[in-house]
GROMACS .gro file of C-alpha atoms in nm:
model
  305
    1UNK     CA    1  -3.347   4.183   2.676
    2UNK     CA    2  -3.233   4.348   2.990
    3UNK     CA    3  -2.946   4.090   3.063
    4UNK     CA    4  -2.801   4.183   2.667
    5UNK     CA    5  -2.849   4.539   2.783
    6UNK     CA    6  -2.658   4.506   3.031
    7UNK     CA    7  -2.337   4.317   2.877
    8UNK     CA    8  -2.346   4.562   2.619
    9UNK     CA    9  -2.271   4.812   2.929
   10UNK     CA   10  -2.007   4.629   3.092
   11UNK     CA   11  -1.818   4.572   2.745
   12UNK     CA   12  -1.830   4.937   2.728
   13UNK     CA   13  -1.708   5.013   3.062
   14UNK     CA   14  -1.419   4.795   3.019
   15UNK     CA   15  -1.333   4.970   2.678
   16UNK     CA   16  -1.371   5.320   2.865
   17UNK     CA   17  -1.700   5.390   2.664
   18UNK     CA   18  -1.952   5.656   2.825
   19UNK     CA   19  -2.308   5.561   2.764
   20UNK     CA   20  -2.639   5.774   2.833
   21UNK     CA   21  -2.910   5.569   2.717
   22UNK     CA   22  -2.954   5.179   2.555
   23UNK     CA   23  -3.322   5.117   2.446
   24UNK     CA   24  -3.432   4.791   2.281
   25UNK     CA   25  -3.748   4.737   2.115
   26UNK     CA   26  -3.870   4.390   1.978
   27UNK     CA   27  -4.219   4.358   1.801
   28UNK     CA   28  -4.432   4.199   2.030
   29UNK     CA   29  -4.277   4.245   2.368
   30UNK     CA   30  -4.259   4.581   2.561
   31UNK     CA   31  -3.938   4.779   2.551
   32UNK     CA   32  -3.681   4.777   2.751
   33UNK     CA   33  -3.421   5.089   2.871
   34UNK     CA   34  -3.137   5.160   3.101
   35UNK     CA   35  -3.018   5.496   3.193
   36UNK     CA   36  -2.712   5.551   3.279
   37UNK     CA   37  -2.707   5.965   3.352
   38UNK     CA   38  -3.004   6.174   3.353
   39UNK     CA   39  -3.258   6.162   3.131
   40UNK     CA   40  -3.166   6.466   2.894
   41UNK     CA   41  -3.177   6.546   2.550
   42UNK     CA   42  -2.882   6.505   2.356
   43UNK     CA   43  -2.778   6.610   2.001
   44UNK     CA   44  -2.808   6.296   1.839
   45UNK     CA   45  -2.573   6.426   1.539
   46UNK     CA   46  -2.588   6.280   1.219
   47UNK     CA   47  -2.866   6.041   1.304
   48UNK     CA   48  -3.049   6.400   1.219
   49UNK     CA   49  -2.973   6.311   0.854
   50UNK     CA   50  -3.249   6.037   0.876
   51UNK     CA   51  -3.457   6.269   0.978
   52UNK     CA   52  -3.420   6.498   0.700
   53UNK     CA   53  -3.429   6.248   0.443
   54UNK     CA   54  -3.774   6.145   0.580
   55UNK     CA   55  -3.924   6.459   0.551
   56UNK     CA   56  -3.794   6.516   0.188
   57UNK     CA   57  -3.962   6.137   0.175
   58UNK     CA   58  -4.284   6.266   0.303
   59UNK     CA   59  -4.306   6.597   0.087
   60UNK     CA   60  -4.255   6.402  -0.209
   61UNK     CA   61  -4.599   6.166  -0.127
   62UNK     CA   62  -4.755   6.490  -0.107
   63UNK     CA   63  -4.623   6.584  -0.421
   64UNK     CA   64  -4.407   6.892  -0.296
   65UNK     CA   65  -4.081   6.794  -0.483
   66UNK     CA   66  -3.960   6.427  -0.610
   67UNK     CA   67  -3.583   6.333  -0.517
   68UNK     CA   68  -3.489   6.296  -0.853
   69UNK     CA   69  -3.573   6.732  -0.911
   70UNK     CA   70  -3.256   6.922  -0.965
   71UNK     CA   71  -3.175   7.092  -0.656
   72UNK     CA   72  -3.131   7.434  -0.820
   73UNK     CA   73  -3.498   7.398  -0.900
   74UNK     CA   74  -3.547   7.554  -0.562
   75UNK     CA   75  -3.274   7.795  -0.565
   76UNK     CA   76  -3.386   7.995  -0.898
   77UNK     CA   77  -3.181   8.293  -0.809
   78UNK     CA   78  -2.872   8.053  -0.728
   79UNK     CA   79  -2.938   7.947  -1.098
   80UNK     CA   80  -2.657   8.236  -1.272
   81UNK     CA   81  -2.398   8.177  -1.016
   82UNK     CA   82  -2.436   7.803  -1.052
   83UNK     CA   83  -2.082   7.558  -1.186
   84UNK     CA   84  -2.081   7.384  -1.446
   85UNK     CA   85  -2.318   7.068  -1.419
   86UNK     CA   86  -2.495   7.173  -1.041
   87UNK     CA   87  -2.791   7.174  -1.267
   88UNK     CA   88  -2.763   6.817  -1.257
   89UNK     CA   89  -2.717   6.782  -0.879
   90UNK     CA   90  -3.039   6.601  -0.762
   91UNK     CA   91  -3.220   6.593  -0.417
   92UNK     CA   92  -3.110   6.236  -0.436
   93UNK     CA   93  -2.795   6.329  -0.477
   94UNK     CA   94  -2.762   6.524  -0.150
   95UNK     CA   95  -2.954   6.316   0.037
   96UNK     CA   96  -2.689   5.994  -0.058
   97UNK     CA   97  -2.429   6.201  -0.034
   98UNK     CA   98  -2.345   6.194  -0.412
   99UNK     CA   99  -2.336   6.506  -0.581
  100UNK     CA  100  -1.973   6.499  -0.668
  101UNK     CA  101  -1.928   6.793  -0.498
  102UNK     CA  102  -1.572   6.838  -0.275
  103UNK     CA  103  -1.758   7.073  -0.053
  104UNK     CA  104  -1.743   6.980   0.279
  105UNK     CA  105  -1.916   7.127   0.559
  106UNK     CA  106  -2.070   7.020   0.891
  107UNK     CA  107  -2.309   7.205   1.149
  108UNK     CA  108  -1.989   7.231   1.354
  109UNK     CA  109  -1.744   7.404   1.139
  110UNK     CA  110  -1.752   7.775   1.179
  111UNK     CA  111  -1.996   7.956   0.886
  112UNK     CA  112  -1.766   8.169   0.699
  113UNK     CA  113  -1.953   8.248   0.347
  114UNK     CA  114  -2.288   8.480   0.349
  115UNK     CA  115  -2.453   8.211   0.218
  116UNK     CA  116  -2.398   7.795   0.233
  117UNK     CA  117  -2.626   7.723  -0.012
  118UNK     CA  118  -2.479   7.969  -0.260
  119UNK     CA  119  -2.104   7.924  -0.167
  120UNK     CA  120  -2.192   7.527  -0.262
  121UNK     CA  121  -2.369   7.557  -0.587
  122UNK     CA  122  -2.100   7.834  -0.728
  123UNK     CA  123  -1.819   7.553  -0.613
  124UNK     CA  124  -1.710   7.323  -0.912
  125UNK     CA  125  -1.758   6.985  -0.929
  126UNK     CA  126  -1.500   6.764  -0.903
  127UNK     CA  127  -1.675   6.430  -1.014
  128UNK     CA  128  -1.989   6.307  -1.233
  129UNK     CA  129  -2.325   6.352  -1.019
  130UNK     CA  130  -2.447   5.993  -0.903
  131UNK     CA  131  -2.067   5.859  -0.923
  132UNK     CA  132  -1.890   5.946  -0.613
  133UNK     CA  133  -1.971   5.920  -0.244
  134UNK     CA  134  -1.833   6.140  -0.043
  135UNK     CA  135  -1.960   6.218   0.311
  136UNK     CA  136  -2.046   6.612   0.400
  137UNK     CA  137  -2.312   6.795   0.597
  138UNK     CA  138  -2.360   7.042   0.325
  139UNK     CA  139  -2.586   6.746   0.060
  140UNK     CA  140  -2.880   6.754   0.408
  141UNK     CA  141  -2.840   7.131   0.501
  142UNK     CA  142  -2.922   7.223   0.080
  143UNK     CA  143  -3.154   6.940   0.052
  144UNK     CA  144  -3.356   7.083   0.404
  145UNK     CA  145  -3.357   7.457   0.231
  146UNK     CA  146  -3.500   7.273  -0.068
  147UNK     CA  147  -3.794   7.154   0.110
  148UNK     CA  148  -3.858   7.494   0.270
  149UNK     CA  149  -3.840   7.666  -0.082
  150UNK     CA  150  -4.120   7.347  -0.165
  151UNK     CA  151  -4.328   7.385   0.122
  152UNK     CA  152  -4.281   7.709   0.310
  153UNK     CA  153  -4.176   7.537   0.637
  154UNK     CA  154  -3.831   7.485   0.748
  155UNK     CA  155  -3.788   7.078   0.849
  156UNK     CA  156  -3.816   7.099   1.196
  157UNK     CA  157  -4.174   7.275   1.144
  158UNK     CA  158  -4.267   7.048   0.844
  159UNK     CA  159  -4.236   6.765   1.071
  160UNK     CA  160  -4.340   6.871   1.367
  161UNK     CA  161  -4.763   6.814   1.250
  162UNK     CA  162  -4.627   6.543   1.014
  163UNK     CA  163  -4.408   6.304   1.267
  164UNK     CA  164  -4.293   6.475   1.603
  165UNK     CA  165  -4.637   6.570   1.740
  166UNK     CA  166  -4.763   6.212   1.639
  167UNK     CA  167  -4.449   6.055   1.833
  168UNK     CA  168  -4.457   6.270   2.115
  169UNK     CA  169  -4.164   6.426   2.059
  170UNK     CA  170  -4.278   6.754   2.223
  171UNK     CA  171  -4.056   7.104   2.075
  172UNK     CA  172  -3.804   6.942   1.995
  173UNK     CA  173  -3.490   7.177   1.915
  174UNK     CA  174  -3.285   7.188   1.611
  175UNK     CA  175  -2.977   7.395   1.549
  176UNK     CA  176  -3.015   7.679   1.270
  177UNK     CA  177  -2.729   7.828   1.031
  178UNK     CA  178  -2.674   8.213   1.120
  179UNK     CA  179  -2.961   8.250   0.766
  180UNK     CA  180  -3.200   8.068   1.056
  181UNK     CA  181  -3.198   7.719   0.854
  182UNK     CA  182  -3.199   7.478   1.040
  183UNK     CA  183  -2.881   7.274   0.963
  184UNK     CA  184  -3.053   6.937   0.906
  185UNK     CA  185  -2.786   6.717   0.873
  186UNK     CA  186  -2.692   6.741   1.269
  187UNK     CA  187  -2.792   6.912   1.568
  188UNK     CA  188  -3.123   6.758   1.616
  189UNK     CA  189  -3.203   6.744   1.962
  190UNK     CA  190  -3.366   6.383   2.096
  191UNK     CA  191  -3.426   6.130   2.412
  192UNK     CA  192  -3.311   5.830   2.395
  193UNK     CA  193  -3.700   5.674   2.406
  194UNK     CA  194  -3.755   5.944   2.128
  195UNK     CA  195  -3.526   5.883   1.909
  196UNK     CA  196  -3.595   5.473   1.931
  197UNK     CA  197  -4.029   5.572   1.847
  198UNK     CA  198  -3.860   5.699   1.572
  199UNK     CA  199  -3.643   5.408   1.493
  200UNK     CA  200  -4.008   5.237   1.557
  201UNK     CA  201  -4.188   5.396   1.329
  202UNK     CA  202  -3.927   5.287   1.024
  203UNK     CA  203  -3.943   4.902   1.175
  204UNK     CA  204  -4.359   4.983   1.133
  205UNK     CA  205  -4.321   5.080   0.759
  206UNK     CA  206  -4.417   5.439   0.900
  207UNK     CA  207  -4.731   5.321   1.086
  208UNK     CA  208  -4.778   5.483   1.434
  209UNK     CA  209  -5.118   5.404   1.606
  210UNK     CA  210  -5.306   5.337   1.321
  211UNK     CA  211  -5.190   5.633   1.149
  212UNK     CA  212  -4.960   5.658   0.818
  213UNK     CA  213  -4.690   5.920   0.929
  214UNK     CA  214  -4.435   5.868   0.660
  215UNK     CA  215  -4.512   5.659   0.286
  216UNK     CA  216  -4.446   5.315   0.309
  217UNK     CA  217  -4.313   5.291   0.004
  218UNK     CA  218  -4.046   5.543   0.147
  219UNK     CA  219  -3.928   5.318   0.424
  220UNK     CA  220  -3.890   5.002   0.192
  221UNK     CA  221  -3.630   5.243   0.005
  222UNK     CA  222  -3.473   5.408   0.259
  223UNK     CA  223  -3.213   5.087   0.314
  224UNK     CA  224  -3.248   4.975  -0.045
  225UNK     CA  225  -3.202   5.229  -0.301
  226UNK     CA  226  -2.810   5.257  -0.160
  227UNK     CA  227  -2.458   5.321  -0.304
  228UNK     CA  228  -2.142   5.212  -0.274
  229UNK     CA  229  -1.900   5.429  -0.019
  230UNK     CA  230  -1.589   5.278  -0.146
  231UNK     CA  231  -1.463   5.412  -0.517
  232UNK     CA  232  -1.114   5.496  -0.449
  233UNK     CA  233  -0.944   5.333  -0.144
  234UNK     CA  234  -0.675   5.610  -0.084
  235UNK     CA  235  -0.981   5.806  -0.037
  236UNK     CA  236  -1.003   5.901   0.329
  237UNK     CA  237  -1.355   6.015   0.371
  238UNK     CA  238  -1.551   5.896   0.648
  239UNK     CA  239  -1.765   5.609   0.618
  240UNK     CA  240  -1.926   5.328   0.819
  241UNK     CA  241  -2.024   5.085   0.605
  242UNK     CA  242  -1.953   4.962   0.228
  243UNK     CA  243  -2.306   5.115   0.142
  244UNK     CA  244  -2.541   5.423   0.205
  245UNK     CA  245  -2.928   5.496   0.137
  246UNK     CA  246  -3.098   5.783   0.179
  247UNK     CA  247  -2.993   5.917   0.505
  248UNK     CA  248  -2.866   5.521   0.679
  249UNK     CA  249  -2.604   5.282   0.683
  250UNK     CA  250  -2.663   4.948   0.514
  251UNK     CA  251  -2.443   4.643   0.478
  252UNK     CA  252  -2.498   4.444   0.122
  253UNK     CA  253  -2.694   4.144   0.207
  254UNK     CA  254  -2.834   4.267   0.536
  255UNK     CA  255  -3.152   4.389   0.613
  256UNK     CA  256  -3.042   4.557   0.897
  257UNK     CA  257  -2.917   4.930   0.862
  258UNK     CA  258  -2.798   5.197   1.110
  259UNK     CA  259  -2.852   5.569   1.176
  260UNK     CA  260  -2.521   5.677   1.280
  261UNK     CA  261  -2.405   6.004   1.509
  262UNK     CA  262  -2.069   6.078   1.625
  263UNK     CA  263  -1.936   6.004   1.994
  264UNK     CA  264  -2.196   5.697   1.983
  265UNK     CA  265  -2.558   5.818   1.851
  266UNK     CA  266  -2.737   5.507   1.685
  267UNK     CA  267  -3.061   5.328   1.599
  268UNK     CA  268  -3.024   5.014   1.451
  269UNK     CA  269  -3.324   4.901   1.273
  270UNK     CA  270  -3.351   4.497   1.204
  271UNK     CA  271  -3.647   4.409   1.001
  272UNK     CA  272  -3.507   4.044   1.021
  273UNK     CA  273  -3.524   4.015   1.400
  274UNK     CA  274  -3.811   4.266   1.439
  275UNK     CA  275  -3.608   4.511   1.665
  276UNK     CA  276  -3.462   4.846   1.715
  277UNK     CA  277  -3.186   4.894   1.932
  278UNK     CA  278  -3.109   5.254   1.992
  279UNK     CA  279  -2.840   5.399   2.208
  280UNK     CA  280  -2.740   5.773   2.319
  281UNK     CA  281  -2.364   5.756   2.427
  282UNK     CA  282  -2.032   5.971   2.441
  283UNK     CA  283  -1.756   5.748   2.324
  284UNK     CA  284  -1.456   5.951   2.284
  285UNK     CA  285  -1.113   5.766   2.246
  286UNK     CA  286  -1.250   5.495   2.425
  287UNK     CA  287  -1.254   5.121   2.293
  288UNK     CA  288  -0.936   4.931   2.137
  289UNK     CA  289  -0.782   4.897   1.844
  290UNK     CA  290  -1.076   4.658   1.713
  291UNK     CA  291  -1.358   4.784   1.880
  292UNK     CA  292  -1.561   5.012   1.797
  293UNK     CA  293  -1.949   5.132   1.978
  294UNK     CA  294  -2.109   5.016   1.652
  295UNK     CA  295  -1.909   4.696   1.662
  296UNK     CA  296  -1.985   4.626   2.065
  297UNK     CA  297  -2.404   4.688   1.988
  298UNK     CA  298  -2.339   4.448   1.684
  299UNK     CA  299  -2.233   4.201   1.885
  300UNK     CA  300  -2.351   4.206   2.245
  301UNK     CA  301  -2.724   4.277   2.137
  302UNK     CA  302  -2.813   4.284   1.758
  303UNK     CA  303  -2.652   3.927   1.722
  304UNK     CA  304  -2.816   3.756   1.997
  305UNK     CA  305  -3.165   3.857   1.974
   0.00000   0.00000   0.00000
């Protein structure tokens, strides 16, 4: 595994690509990394999604909430303010990044309103819930409140008993909205080796050293209750794949699915080859026309082990 490790890095060097960190992990064989700058923490961006969508995964086996509850279920005093059909909005919904909503926010645009949450529930929809995919921070961030109102922990502290502690992902720091939320759908704070026991624990079915950290039953759907990202081609919205699940990146007919950060944050998870590849980077304008960090992984190491 170290020799595909280390075509994937000269590929990227020749395509200007800065990595940090490239971690593989094959059942049955001990893992291999290469560092290529110091060991630090690094905000693994939207691969924090995946993290929020577990937890909301977790709560529900402990019968906190179920994805399918209307979100406004935990804002009661958002209720009166609400639009037109954001009673219908589902955790679901935020968490696949369908609520129909043409909100768009991410933890790094400036936080102009008093209130996310509110400012989102009192905008009006502008398609069917469960009928259009559009990708936003703001589905994770309400989602994350939603737990808290469900469990009286913000989702850095319900998972820190629940899945960080167990990992040995020691304090790990999340980024909180100026309300002290933390913003859940970025932000998130991680190793390289961290983030890949994570990426682990999903190839384990949620098994960590004997113990059950998250359902089962929740990492079987994570990849395969999914939607289409393509409704309207002149759409420009970001996406990296013809499908999402709750909180990854799926291809149809693959097994394999991705969490996905910008400037190069992934953990590929292949059930199918029994491996997680996971890689902490900075790719900024680097790569040609054609190639892309996601594409160079694809091929230089998911495809040949």
């Amino acid at each position: 595994m170290r020799e595909l490790i280390d075509a994937l890095v000269r590929s990227a060097e020749r395509e200007g690509m800065e990595l940090y960190g490239v971690h593989i992990y094959r059942r049955g064989a001990e893992p291999v990394e290469r560092r290529l700058r110091s060991d630090d923490r690094v905000d693994v961006r939207s691969v924090s999604k995946t993290f929020t969508s577990v937890a909301l995964g977790i709560a529900e086996a402990e019968g906190r909430l179920a994805l399918d509850d209307p979100a406004l279920k935990y804002y009661p005093e958002l209720a009166g303010s609400a639009a037109p059909r954001l009673d219908q909005v589902t955790l679901r919904h935020l968490l696949m990044m369908t609520s129909g909503s043409p909100y768009f926010w991410s933890a790094y645009d400036p936080v102009v309103v008093p209130d996310l949450a509110a400012d989102f529930f009192a905008t009006p929809l502008a398609h069917e819930p469960g009928t259009y995919f559009r990708y936003t921070g703001i589905g994770p961030y309400v989602a994350a409140r939603a737990l808290r109102a469900a469990t009286g922990a913000n989702v850095r502290d319900y998972l820190l008993p629940r899945l960080f502690t167990p990992l040995a992902i020691h304090n790990p720091q999340w980024h909180t909205c100026p309300l002290g939320h933390p913003v859940a759908e970025s932000a998130l704070y991680l190793r390289t080796s961290e983030l890949a026991r994570f990426g682990r624990l999903l190839l384990d079915e949620g098994r960590h050293e004997g113990r059950q950290l998250v359902p089962a039953e929740y990492c079987a759907r994570i990849a395969t209750e999914t939607v289409p990202t393509v409704q309207d081609p002149t759409d420009e919205g970001f996406r990296l794949s013809d499908s999402y699940g709750l909180g990854v990146w799926c291809t149809p007919g693959e097994t394999t699915y991705k969490m996905a950060g910008l400037y190069g944050q992934l953990c590929i998870i292949s059930p199918d080859k029994e491996a997680v590849v996971t890689v902490t980077a900075h790719v900024e304008g680097g790569g040609s026309q054609r190639t892309s960090i996601t594409a160079l992984i694809d091929e230089e190491i998911v495809a040949r082990l």
